[in-house]
PDB file of C-alpha atoms and ligand atoms in Angstrom:
ATOM      1  CA  ASP A  16      98.366  79.486 136.418  1.00  0.00           C
ATOM      2  CA  THR A  17      95.864  82.302 136.739  1.00  0.00           C
ATOM      3  CA  TRP A  18      92.962  82.968 134.370  1.00  0.00           C
ATOM      4  CA  ARG A  19      91.678  86.526 134.292  1.00  0.00           C
ATOM      5  CA  TYR A  20      87.901  86.987 134.028  1.00  0.00           C
ATOM      6  CA  ALA A  21      86.192  90.399 133.731  1.00  0.00           C
ATOM      7  CA  PHE A  22      82.492  91.230 133.803  1.00  0.00           C
ATOM      8  CA  GLU A  23      80.178  94.239 133.601  1.00  0.00           C
ATOM      9  CA  GLU A  24      78.695  94.200 137.089  1.00  0.00           C
ATOM     10  CA  ALA A  25      79.638  94.069 140.770  1.00  0.00           C
ATOM     11  CA  LEU A  26      80.496  90.819 142.577  1.00  0.00           C
ATOM     12  CA  ASP A  27      77.078  90.610 144.247  1.00  0.00           C
ATOM     13  CA  GLU A  28      75.123  91.319 141.067  1.00  0.00           C
ATOM     14  CA  VAL A  29      73.965  88.617 138.632  1.00  0.00           C
ATOM     15  CA  GLN A  30      77.104  88.532 136.462  1.00  0.00           C
ATOM     16  CA  GLY A  31      79.215  88.517 139.625  1.00  0.00           C
ATOM     17  CA  VAL A  32      77.270  85.644 141.170  1.00  0.00           C
ATOM     18  CA  PHE A  33      77.697  83.734 137.903  1.00  0.00           C
ATOM     19  CA  ALA A  34      81.428  84.501 137.831  1.00  0.00           C
ATOM     20  CA  GLN A  35      81.924  83.407 141.431  1.00  0.00           C
ATOM     21  CA  LYS A  36      80.277  80.063 140.732  1.00  0.00           C
ATOM     22  CA  PHE A  37      82.446  79.612 137.626  1.00  0.00           C
ATOM     23  CA  LYS A  38      85.571  80.370 139.644  1.00  0.00           C
ATOM     24  CA  GLU A  39      84.530  78.016 142.430  1.00  0.00           C
ATOM     25  CA  GLU A  40      83.956  75.160 139.964  1.00  0.00           C
ATOM     26  CA  VAL A  41      87.231  75.686 138.101  1.00  0.00           C
ATOM     27  CA  GLU A  42      89.253  75.920 141.285  1.00  0.00           C
ATOM     28  CA  ALA A  43      87.540  72.917 142.922  1.00  0.00           C
ATOM     29  CA  ASN A  44      88.297  70.723 139.917  1.00  0.00           C
ATOM     30  CA  SER A  45      91.762  71.820 138.819  1.00  0.00           C
ATOM     31  CA  ASP A  46      94.930  73.640 139.822  1.00  0.00           C
ATOM     32  CA  HIS A  47      93.945  76.740 137.834  1.00  0.00           C
ATOM     33  CA  GLU A  48      93.087  79.925 139.610  1.00  0.00           C
ATOM     34  CA  VAL A  49      90.466  82.395 138.359  1.00  0.00           C
ATOM     35  CA  GLN A  50      90.981  86.080 139.123  1.00  0.00           C
ATOM     36  CA  LEU A  51      87.775  88.109 138.927  1.00  0.00           C
ATOM     37  CA  PHE A  52      87.587  91.718 137.728  1.00  0.00           C
ATOM     38  CA  PRO A  53      84.200  93.355 138.466  1.00  0.00           C
ATOM     39  CA  PHE A  54      82.841  96.415 136.666  1.00  0.00           C
ATOM     40  CA  GLY A  55      85.093  99.412 136.761  1.00  0.00           C
ATOM     41  CA  THR A  56      88.336  97.681 137.703  1.00  0.00           C
ATOM     42  CA  LEU A  57      89.471  97.410 134.058  1.00  0.00           C
ATOM     43  CA  GLY A  58      87.266 100.006 132.397  1.00  0.00           C
ATOM     44  CA  GLU A  59      83.894  99.920 130.697  1.00  0.00           C
ATOM     45  CA  SER A  60      82.234  96.995 128.948  1.00  0.00           C
ATOM     46  CA  ASP A  61      83.868  97.718 125.595  1.00  0.00           C
ATOM     47  CA  ASN A  62      87.323  97.898 127.205  1.00  0.00           C
ATOM     48  CA  ILE A  63      87.082  94.454 128.783  1.00  0.00           C
ATOM     49  CA  LEU A  64      85.910  92.910 125.521  1.00  0.00           C
ATOM     50  CA  GLU A  65      88.880  94.413 123.671  1.00  0.00           C
ATOM     51  CA  GLN A  66      91.219  93.201 126.414  1.00  0.00           C
ATOM     52  CA  THR A  67      89.853  89.690 125.921  1.00  0.00           C
ATOM     53  CA  GLN A  68      90.185  89.863 122.137  1.00  0.00           C
ATOM     54  CA  SER A  69      93.809  90.871 122.549  1.00  0.00           C
ATOM     55  CA  GLY A  70      94.486  88.116 125.073  1.00  0.00           C
ATOM     56  CA  ILE A  71      95.182  90.267 128.148  1.00  0.00           C
ATOM     57  CA  LEU A  72      92.108  88.651 129.667  1.00  0.00           C
ATOM     58  CA  GLN A  73      91.081  85.019 129.187  1.00  0.00           C
ATOM     59  CA  PHE A  74      87.361  85.445 129.945  1.00  0.00           C
ATOM     60  CA  VAL A  75      84.809  88.206 129.577  1.00  0.00           C
ATOM     61  CA  ASN A  76      81.128  88.530 130.311  1.00  0.00           C
ATOM     62  CA  GLN A  77      79.620  91.088 127.936  1.00  0.00           C
ATOM     63  CA  SER A  78      75.995  91.618 126.943  1.00  0.00           C
ATOM     64  CA  PRO A  79      74.731  91.729 123.342  1.00  0.00           C
ATOM     65  CA  GLY A  80      73.578  95.242 124.241  1.00  0.00           C
ATOM     66  CA  PHE A  81      77.220  96.185 123.811  1.00  0.00           C
ATOM     67  CA  THR A  82      78.501  93.341 121.587  1.00  0.00           C
ATOM     68  CA  GLY A  83      75.898  94.249 118.941  1.00  0.00           C
ATOM     69  CA  ALA A  84      78.134  97.070 117.763  1.00  0.00           C
ATOM     70  CA  LEU A  85      80.850  94.515 116.903  1.00  0.00           C
ATOM     71  CA  ILE A  86      78.703  91.516 115.937  1.00  0.00           C
ATOM     72  CA  PRO A  87      75.604  93.061 114.352  1.00  0.00           C
ATOM     73  CA  GLU A  88      73.659  89.762 114.482  1.00  0.00           C
ATOM     74  CA  ALA A  89      73.825  89.858 118.308  1.00  0.00           C
ATOM     75  CA  GLN A  90      71.432  92.798 118.219  1.00  0.00           C
ATOM     76  CA  VAL A  91      68.616  90.282 117.750  1.00  0.00           C
ATOM     77  CA  PHE A  92      68.428  90.095 121.555  1.00  0.00           C
ATOM     78  CA  LEU A  93      67.200  93.686 121.566  1.00  0.00           C
ATOM     79  CA  VAL A  94      64.169  93.093 119.321  1.00  0.00           C
ATOM     80  CA  PRO A  95      61.235  93.950 121.616  1.00  0.00           C
ATOM     81  CA  TYR A  96      58.732  91.246 122.586  1.00  0.00           C
ATOM     82  CA  LEU A  97      60.785  88.479 120.963  1.00  0.00           C
ATOM     83  CA  LEU A  98      61.793  86.597 124.118  1.00  0.00           C
ATOM     84  CA  PRO A  99      58.934  85.089 126.156  1.00  0.00           C
ATOM     85  CA  GLU A 100      57.904  86.442 129.557  1.00  0.00           C
ATOM     86  CA  ASP A 101      57.265  82.943 130.835  1.00  0.00           C
ATOM     87  CA  GLU A 102      60.350  81.908 132.804  1.00  0.00           C
ATOM     88  CA  GLN A 103      60.256  78.215 132.004  1.00  0.00           C
ATOM     89  CA  GLN A 104      59.974  78.901 128.274  1.00  0.00           C
ATOM     90  CA  LEU A 105      62.722  81.474 128.518  1.00  0.00           C
ATOM     91  CA  TYR A 106      65.048  79.099 130.343  1.00  0.00           C
ATOM     92  CA  SER A 107      64.342  76.241 127.986  1.00  0.00           C
ATOM     93  CA  PHE A 108      65.099  78.580 125.060  1.00  0.00           C
ATOM     94  CA  PHE A 109      68.483  79.534 126.565  1.00  0.00           C
ATOM     95  CA  ARG A 110      69.308  75.885 127.300  1.00  0.00           C
ATOM     96  CA  ASP A 111      68.519  74.459 123.878  1.00  0.00           C
ATOM     97  CA  SER A 112      68.656  77.301 121.352  1.00  0.00           C
ATOM     98  CA  GLU A 113      70.281  76.308 118.081  1.00  0.00           C
ATOM     99  CA  ALA A 114      70.962  79.987 117.369  1.00  0.00           C
ATOM    100  CA  ILE A 115      72.916  80.313 120.625  1.00  0.00           C
ATOM    101  CA  ASN A 116      74.640  76.952 120.431  1.00  0.00           C
ATOM    102  CA  GLY A 117      75.182  76.750 116.677  1.00  0.00           C
ATOM    103  CA  ILE A 118      75.164  80.091 114.845  1.00  0.00           C
ATOM    104  CA  PHE A 119      76.427  82.585 117.408  1.00  0.00           C
ATOM    105  CA  PRO A 120      79.596  80.627 118.295  1.00  0.00           C
ATOM    106  CA  GLU A 121      80.624  80.957 114.615  1.00  0.00           C
ATOM    107  CA  LEU A 122      79.954  84.701 114.617  1.00  0.00           C
ATOM    108  CA  TYR A 123      81.851  85.252 117.880  1.00  0.00           C
ATOM    109  CA  ALA A 124      84.724  83.072 116.602  1.00  0.00           C
ATOM    110  CA  GLU A 125      85.188  85.499 113.688  1.00  0.00           C
ATOM    111  CA  GLN A 126      85.991  88.115 116.337  1.00  0.00           C
ATOM    112  CA  GLY A 127      88.495  85.906 118.142  1.00  0.00           C
ATOM    113  CA  LEU A 128      86.010  84.909 120.836  1.00  0.00           C
ATOM    114  CA  GLU A 129      84.855  81.493 122.035  1.00  0.00           C
ATOM    115  CA  LEU A 130      81.203  81.902 123.018  1.00  0.00           C
ATOM    116  CA  LEU A 131      80.707  79.715 126.091  1.00  0.00           C
ATOM    117  CA  THR A 132      77.110  80.524 126.974  1.00  0.00           C
ATOM    118  CA  MET A 133      74.354  83.091 126.932  1.00  0.00           C
ATOM    119  CA  TYR A 134      71.989  83.517 129.871  1.00  0.00           C
ATOM    120  CA  PRO A 135      69.132  85.810 130.934  1.00  0.00           C
ATOM    121  CA  GLU A 136      69.503  88.309 133.798  1.00  0.00           C
ATOM    122  CA  GLY A 137      65.879  89.291 134.327  1.00  0.00           C
ATOM    123  CA  GLU A 138      62.914  91.249 133.009  1.00  0.00           C
ATOM    124  CA  VAL A 139      63.920  94.648 131.647  1.00  0.00           C
ATOM    125  CA  MET A 140      61.961  97.640 132.987  1.00  0.00           C
ATOM    126  CA  VAL A 141      61.987 101.336 132.201  1.00  0.00           C
ATOM    127  CA  THR A 142      62.714 104.001 134.805  1.00  0.00           C
ATOM    128  CA  SER A 143      61.636 107.603 134.277  1.00  0.00           C
ATOM    129  CA  ASN A 144      60.531 110.785 135.976  1.00  0.00           C
ATOM    130  CA  ARG A 145      57.273 110.855 134.066  1.00  0.00           C
ATOM    131  CA  PRO A 146      54.669 108.076 134.235  1.00  0.00           C
ATOM    132  CA  ILE A 147      54.674 105.988 131.034  1.00  0.00           C
ATOM    133  CA  ALA A 148      51.475 104.308 129.891  1.00  0.00           C
ATOM    134  CA  ALA A 149      51.525 104.992 126.144  1.00  0.00           C
ATOM    135  CA  PRO A 150      54.058 105.888 123.427  1.00  0.00           C
ATOM    136  CA  ALA A 151      52.949 109.553 123.650  1.00  0.00           C
ATOM    137  CA  ASP A 152      54.253 109.645 127.242  1.00  0.00           C
ATOM    138  CA  PHE A 153      57.755 108.961 125.859  1.00  0.00           C
ATOM    139  CA  ASP A 154      57.642 112.165 123.840  1.00  0.00           C
ATOM    140  CA  ASP A 155      60.927 114.059 124.399  1.00  0.00           C
ATOM    141  CA  VAL A 156      61.962 111.585 127.112  1.00  0.00           C
ATOM    142  CA  LYS A 157      65.675 110.856 126.754  1.00  0.00           C
ATOM    143  CA  VAL A 158      66.036 107.186 127.599  1.00  0.00           C
ATOM    144  CA  ARG A 159      69.565 105.957 128.038  1.00  0.00           C
ATOM    145  CA  VAL A 160      70.215 102.696 126.222  1.00  0.00           C
ATOM    146  CA  MET A 161      73.298 100.527 125.854  1.00  0.00           C
ATOM    147  CA  THR A 162      75.445 101.429 122.855  1.00  0.00           C
ATOM    148  CA  ASN A 163      73.488  99.314 120.417  1.00  0.00           C
ATOM    149  CA  PRO A 164      71.982 100.670 117.181  1.00  0.00           C
ATOM    150  CA  LEU A 165      68.957  98.365 117.284  1.00  0.00           C
ATOM    151  CA  LEU A 166      68.103  99.410 120.827  1.00  0.00           C
ATOM    152  CA  VAL A 167      68.140 102.987 119.560  1.00  0.00           C
ATOM    153  CA  SER A 168      65.696 102.036 116.785  1.00  0.00           C
ATOM    154  CA  SER A 169      63.529 100.198 119.262  1.00  0.00           C
ATOM    155  CA  TYR A 170      63.183 103.195 121.611  1.00  0.00           C
ATOM    156  CA  GLN A 171      62.567 105.476 118.654  1.00  0.00           C
ATOM    157  CA  ALA A 172      59.722 103.168 117.656  1.00  0.00           C
ATOM    158  CA  PHE A 173      58.431 103.384 121.252  1.00  0.00           C
ATOM    159  CA  GLY A 174      58.255 107.174 120.814  1.00  0.00           C
ATOM    160  CA  ALA A 175      61.207 108.065 123.048  1.00  0.00           C
ATOM    161  CA  THR A 176      64.504 109.866 122.394  1.00  0.00           C
ATOM    162  CA  PRO A 177      67.122 107.151 122.924  1.00  0.00           C
ATOM    163  CA  THR A 178      70.561 108.163 124.171  1.00  0.00           C
ATOM    164  CA  PRO A 179      73.256 105.476 123.940  1.00  0.00           C
ATOM    165  CA  LEU A 180      75.805 105.697 126.765  1.00  0.00           C
ATOM    166  CA  PRO A 181      78.263 103.378 128.499  1.00  0.00           C
ATOM    167  CA  TRP A 182      77.097 102.277 131.938  1.00  0.00           C
ATOM    168  CA  GLY A 183      79.512 104.453 133.917  1.00  0.00           C
ATOM    169  CA  GLU A 184      77.775 107.622 132.786  1.00  0.00           C
ATOM    170  CA  VAL A 185      74.242 106.627 133.680  1.00  0.00           C
ATOM    171  CA  TYR A 186      73.820 107.580 137.351  1.00  0.00           C
ATOM    172  CA  GLY A 187      75.405 111.002 136.866  1.00  0.00           C
ATOM    173  CA  GLY A 188      73.458 111.487 133.640  1.00  0.00           C
ATOM    174  CA  LEU A 189      70.175 110.839 135.428  1.00  0.00           C
ATOM    175  CA  GLN A 190      71.187 113.150 138.274  1.00  0.00           C
ATOM    176  CA  THR A 191      72.077 116.041 136.010  1.00  0.00           C
ATOM    177  CA  GLY A 192      69.218 115.525 133.553  1.00  0.00           C
ATOM    178  CA  ILE A 193      71.410 114.657 130.553  1.00  0.00           C
ATOM    179  CA  ILE A 194      69.113 111.656 130.380  1.00  0.00           C
ATOM    180  CA  ASP A 195      65.593 111.236 131.805  1.00  0.00           C
ATOM    181  CA  GLY A 196      65.388 107.473 132.142  1.00  0.00           C
ATOM    182  CA  HIS A 197      66.944 104.100 131.378  1.00  0.00           C
ATOM    183  CA  GLU A 198      66.071 100.417 131.099  1.00  0.00           C
ATOM    184  CA  ASN A 199      67.463  97.584 133.168  1.00  0.00           C
ATOM    185  CA  PRO A 200      66.404  94.553 135.228  1.00  0.00           C
ATOM    186  CA  ALA A 201      65.021  95.315 138.708  1.00  0.00           C
ATOM    187  CA  PHE A 202      68.019  93.844 140.577  1.00  0.00           C
ATOM    188  CA  PHE A 203      70.316  96.286 138.769  1.00  0.00           C
ATOM    189  CA  ILE A 204      68.061  99.314 139.290  1.00  0.00           C
ATOM    190  CA  GLU A 205      68.132  98.427 142.973  1.00  0.00           C
ATOM    191  CA  SER A 206      71.815  97.598 143.447  1.00  0.00           C
ATOM    192  CA  THR A 207      73.092 100.558 141.434  1.00  0.00           C
ATOM    193  CA  ARG A 208      70.640 102.898 143.205  1.00  0.00           C
ATOM    194  CA  THR A 209      69.385 104.541 140.010  1.00  0.00           C
ATOM    195  CA  PHE A 210      65.896 104.450 141.588  1.00  0.00           C
ATOM    196  CA  GLU A 211      67.095 107.221 143.910  1.00  0.00           C
ATOM    197  CA  VAL A 212      67.056 109.661 141.001  1.00  0.00           C
ATOM    198  CA  GLN A 213      63.912 108.348 139.266  1.00  0.00           C
ATOM    199  CA  GLU A 214      60.196 108.577 140.085  1.00  0.00           C
ATOM    200  CA  HIS A 215      58.638 105.739 138.096  1.00  0.00           C
ATOM    201  CA  ILE A 216      59.345 102.169 137.061  1.00  0.00           C
ATOM    202  CA  THR A 217      57.289 100.779 134.188  1.00  0.00           C
ATOM    203  CA  ARG A 218      57.023  97.148 133.163  1.00  0.00           C
ATOM    204  CA  LEU A 219      56.428  97.025 129.426  1.00  0.00           C
ATOM    205  CA  GLY A 220      57.211  93.316 129.273  1.00  0.00           C
ATOM    206  CA  HIS A 221      59.315  93.942 126.188  1.00  0.00           C
ATOM    207  CA  ASN A 222      62.466  92.038 127.001  1.00  0.00           C
ATOM    208  CA  ASN A 223      64.648  90.003 129.291  1.00  0.00           C
ATOM    209  CA  PHE A 224      68.266  91.113 129.673  1.00  0.00           C
ATOM    210  CA  THR A 225      70.555  88.721 127.781  1.00  0.00           C
ATOM    211  CA  THR A 226      74.242  88.420 128.515  1.00  0.00           C
ATOM    212  CA  ALA A 227      77.111  86.197 127.339  1.00  0.00           C
ATOM    213  CA  LEU A 228      80.280  84.558 128.658  1.00  0.00           C
ATOM    214  CA  MET A 229      83.186  84.291 126.242  1.00  0.00           C
ATOM    215  CA  ALA A 230      86.837  83.250 126.250  1.00  0.00           C
ATOM    216  CA  ASN A 231      89.713  84.449 124.119  1.00  0.00           C
ATOM    217  CA  LYS A 232      89.595  81.942 121.257  1.00  0.00           C
ATOM    218  CA  ASP A 233      93.346  81.379 120.851  1.00  0.00           C
ATOM    219  CA  PHE A 234      93.613  80.755 124.579  1.00  0.00           C
ATOM    220  CA  PHE A 235      90.690  78.331 124.523  1.00  0.00           C
ATOM    221  CA  ASP A 236      91.880  76.488 121.397  1.00  0.00           C
ATOM    222  CA  GLY A 237      95.332  76.100 122.945  1.00  0.00           C
ATOM    223  CA  LEU A 238      94.013  74.336 126.051  1.00  0.00           C
ATOM    224  CA  SER A 239      94.046  70.575 126.564  1.00  0.00           C
ATOM    225  CA  GLU A 240      90.764  68.788 125.964  1.00  0.00           C
ATOM    226  CA  GLU A 241      90.569  68.232 129.686  1.00  0.00           C
ATOM    227  CA  ASP A 242      90.805  71.951 130.432  1.00  0.00           C
ATOM    228  CA  GLN A 243      88.268  72.778 127.741  1.00  0.00           C
ATOM    229  CA  GLN A 244      85.886  70.314 129.347  1.00  0.00           C
ATOM    230  CA  LEU A 245      86.617  71.823 132.758  1.00  0.00           C
ATOM    231  CA  ILE A 246      85.576  75.223 131.404  1.00  0.00           C
ATOM    232  CA  ARG A 247      82.438  73.828 129.787  1.00  0.00           C
ATOM    233  CA  ASN A 248      81.469  72.082 133.016  1.00  0.00           C
ATOM    234  CA  ALA A 249      82.080  75.217 135.082  1.00  0.00           C
ATOM    235  CA  THR A 250      79.995  77.217 132.593  1.00  0.00           C
ATOM    236  CA  ASP A 251      77.123  74.717 132.823  1.00  0.00           C
ATOM    237  CA  ALA A 252      77.240  74.786 136.620  1.00  0.00           C
ATOM    238  CA  ALA A 253      77.233  78.589 136.689  1.00  0.00           C
ATOM    239  CA  PHE A 254      74.365  78.658 134.169  1.00  0.00           C
ATOM    240  CA  GLU A 255      72.143  76.440 136.302  1.00  0.00           C
ATOM    241  CA  HIS A 256      73.167  78.291 139.442  1.00  0.00           C
ATOM    242  CA  ILE A 257      72.252  81.679 138.007  1.00  0.00           C
ATOM    243  CA  LEU A 258      68.788  80.558 136.896  1.00  0.00           C
ATOM    244  CA  GLU A 259      68.108  79.288 140.380  1.00  0.00           C
ATOM    245  CA  TYR A 260      69.550  82.452 141.931  1.00  0.00           C
ATOM    246  CA  GLN A 261      67.058  84.510 139.933  1.00  0.00           C
ATOM    247  CA  GLN A 262      64.008  82.804 141.409  1.00  0.00           C
ATOM    248  CA  GLY A 263      62.028  85.618 143.027  1.00  0.00           C
ATOM    249  CA  LEU A 264      64.836  88.123 142.452  1.00  0.00           C
ATOM    250  CA  THR A 265      62.759  90.593 140.428  1.00  0.00           C
ATOM    251  CA  GLU A 266      59.987  90.825 143.017  1.00  0.00           C
ATOM    252  CA  ALA A 267      62.434  90.983 145.940  1.00  0.00           C
ATOM    253  CA  SER A 268      64.348  93.789 144.223  1.00  0.00           C
ATOM    254  CA  LEU A 269      61.172  95.767 143.544  1.00  0.00           C
ATOM    255  CA  GLU A 270      60.137  95.350 147.177  1.00  0.00           C
ATOM    256  CA  ALA A 271      63.525  96.622 148.322  1.00  0.00           C
ATOM    257  CA  ILE A 272      63.211  99.631 146.019  1.00  0.00           C
ATOM    258  CA  GLU A 273      59.724 100.439 147.275  1.00  0.00           C
ATOM    259  CA  ALA A 274      60.871 100.096 150.874  1.00  0.00           C
ATOM    260  CA  ALA A 275      63.829 102.408 150.298  1.00  0.00           C
ATOM    261  CA  LYS A 276      61.750 104.942 148.362  1.00  0.00           C
ATOM    262  CA  PRO A 277      58.021 104.745 149.138  1.00  0.00           C
ATOM    263  CA  SER A 278      57.200 107.549 146.679  1.00  0.00           C
ATOM    264  CA  ILE A 279      58.345 105.558 143.648  1.00  0.00           C
ATOM    265  CA  THR A 280      55.629 103.975 141.500  1.00  0.00           C
ATOM    266  CA  VAL A 281      55.982 100.533 139.946  1.00  0.00           C
ATOM    267  CA  THR A 282      53.471  99.963 137.173  1.00  0.00           C
ATOM    268  CA  THR A 283      52.861  96.878 135.095  1.00  0.00           C
ATOM    269  CA  LEU A 284      51.201  97.907 131.855  1.00  0.00           C
ATOM    270  CA  SER A 285      48.082  95.968 130.889  1.00  0.00           C
ATOM    271  CA  GLU A 286      47.986  93.989 127.657  1.00  0.00           C
ATOM    272  CA  GLU A 287      45.907  96.796 126.184  1.00  0.00           C
ATOM    273  CA  GLU A 288      48.477  99.404 127.157  1.00  0.00           C
ATOM    274  CA  ARG A 289      51.282  97.219 125.830  1.00  0.00           C
ATOM    275  CA  ALA A 290      49.612  96.764 122.446  1.00  0.00           C
ATOM    276  CA  PRO A 291      51.064  99.887 120.758  1.00  0.00           C
ATOM    277  CA  PHE A 292      54.541  99.028 122.050  1.00  0.00           C
ATOM    278  CA  ARG A 293      54.135  95.440 120.905  1.00  0.00           C
ATOM    279  CA  ALA A 294      53.045  96.717 117.501  1.00  0.00           C
ATOM    280  CA  THR A 295      56.563  98.106 116.926  1.00  0.00           C
ATOM    281  CA  THR A 296      58.070  94.602 116.808  1.00  0.00           C
ATOM    282  CA  GLU A 297      57.574  94.173 113.076  1.00  0.00           C
ATOM    283  CA  GLN A 298      59.225  97.499 112.284  1.00  0.00           C
ATOM    284  CA  VAL A 299      62.181  96.825 114.584  1.00  0.00           C
ATOM    285  CA  GLU A 300      62.579  93.350 113.106  1.00  0.00           C
ATOM    286  CA  ALA A 301      62.740  94.934 109.644  1.00  0.00           C
ATOM    287  CA  THR A 302      65.448  97.286 110.914  1.00  0.00           C
ATOM    288  CA  PHE A 303      67.294  94.308 112.362  1.00  0.00           C
ATOM    289  CA  LEU A 304      67.278  92.621 108.958  1.00  0.00           C
ATOM    290  CA  GLU A 305      68.792  95.790 107.480  1.00  0.00           C
ATOM    291  CA  ILE A 306      71.490  96.447 110.064  1.00  0.00           C
ATOM    292  CA  GLY A 307      71.916  93.005 111.655  1.00  0.00           C
ATOM    293  CA  GLY A 308      74.763  91.823 109.430  1.00  0.00           C
ATOM    294  CA  PRO A 309      74.969  89.167 106.696  1.00  0.00           C
ATOM    295  CA  ARG A 310      73.388  86.419 108.797  1.00  0.00           C
ATOM    296  CA  ALA A 311      70.546  88.511 110.278  1.00  0.00           C
ATOM    297  CA  GLN A 312      67.763  86.656 108.471  1.00  0.00           C
ATOM    298  CA  GLU A 313      69.173  83.257 109.378  1.00  0.00           C
ATOM    299  CA  VAL A 314      69.591  84.295 113.022  1.00  0.00           C
ATOM    300  CA  LEU A 315      66.063  85.711 113.297  1.00  0.00           C
ATOM    301  CA  ASP A 316      64.506  82.646 111.649  1.00  0.00           C
ATOM    302  CA  GLN A 317      66.468  80.286 113.885  1.00  0.00           C
ATOM    303  CA  MET A 318      65.586  82.288 117.002  1.00  0.00           C
ATOM    304  CA  LYS A 319      61.904  82.065 116.129  1.00  0.00           C
ATOM    305  CA  ALA A 320      62.151  78.330 115.481  1.00  0.00           C
ATOM    306  CA  ASP A 321      63.992  77.902 118.812  1.00  0.00           C
ATOM    307  CA  LEU A 322      61.363  79.950 120.646  1.00  0.00           C
ATOM    308  CA  GLU A 323      58.610  77.872 119.133  1.00  0.00           C
ATOM    309  CA  ALA A 324      60.394  74.703 120.205  1.00  0.00           C
ATOM    310  CA  ALA A 325      60.681  76.200 123.695  1.00  0.00           C
ATOM    311  CA  GLY A 326      56.909  76.532 123.678  1.00  0.00           C
ATOM    312  CA  SER A 327      56.397  80.276 123.382  1.00  0.00           C
TER     313      SER A 327
HETATM  314  O1  LIG B 428      72.763  98.891 131.431  1.00  0.00           O
HETATM  315  C1  LIG B 428      73.925  98.488 131.457  1.00  0.00           C
HETATM  316  O2  LIG B 428      74.809  99.032 130.818  1.00  0.00           O
HETATM  317  C2  LIG B 428      74.262  97.310 132.337  1.00  0.00           C
HETATM  318  N1  LIG B 428      73.108  96.522 132.669  1.00  0.00           N
HETATM  319  C3  LIG B 428      73.246  95.356 133.234  1.00  0.00           C
HETATM  320  C4  LIG B 428      72.097  94.612 133.784  1.00  0.00           C
HETATM  321  N2  LIG B 428      74.435  94.758 133.304  1.00  0.00           N
HETATM  322  C5  LIG B 428      75.644  95.332 132.809  1.00  0.00           C
HETATM  323  C6  LIG B 428      75.408  96.487 131.864  1.00  0.00           C
HETATM  324  O3  LIG B 428      76.534  97.275 131.778  1.00  0.00           O
END
């Protein structure tokens, strides 16, 4: 039989590389076939999640940046300066987190989804046409964000004018000036060519892009134990593969951007410059507790305990 798997990126982007490894593992170890649907083939991110909830698709990769509208607790991944910059700490958090392995599967299950894993895609950076070194520089700058209320609050706290949009509208929006900037990992800024219509890239160090692989829960529950294990093994293999794949990816992507567009500036803010952005964390956390659903406090506390255990 054929299992249908949709994701939010192209085949050669991080989610696509993950998906290809998953497919390879499933097909090497069983008679199942995995059919991959990259971004755009079945609609936007929200469409593919709905198609998975309804059982048209068996697997979907969707980021909390979008899922947060459905599962408010998932917005915790958009609290700025919560995840560590240090890669080893970050990876050990994603491997062992009790929030990810214990609490979130229950929350996703309530929406008919089996959460298989969450993984990081890379440091998030801001692109703009104006140099950004302080919150005042964000004044009147319309920064496109994923359709996530907490991300809106976070960019408001940064001093910007956040504009939530689905991905498909971003390049055109930047071109026509409907939006002035956006945030994404370097590989994505490079592969989707948004740098072509932007002048500056700023590294605030405020987040790493989190994403998640899920299955339709009825489908997953109906599988034999052997097939469930096959899926878990394929997920683990893809998880390890994608962390390895990301070694050096951010720097290589920035180099490619600078080579393609020498006029672009890439600026890493100093700790001093980051301080006023970092100072918004408390306020955004308070907003998360208000709008992050019934288990927001539990999720935030567990995340912090997990991060401490991961050494950050
Ligand atoms: O900004 C976005 O909407 C997209 N960013 C990434 C890195 N992956 C998929 C998502 O749609």
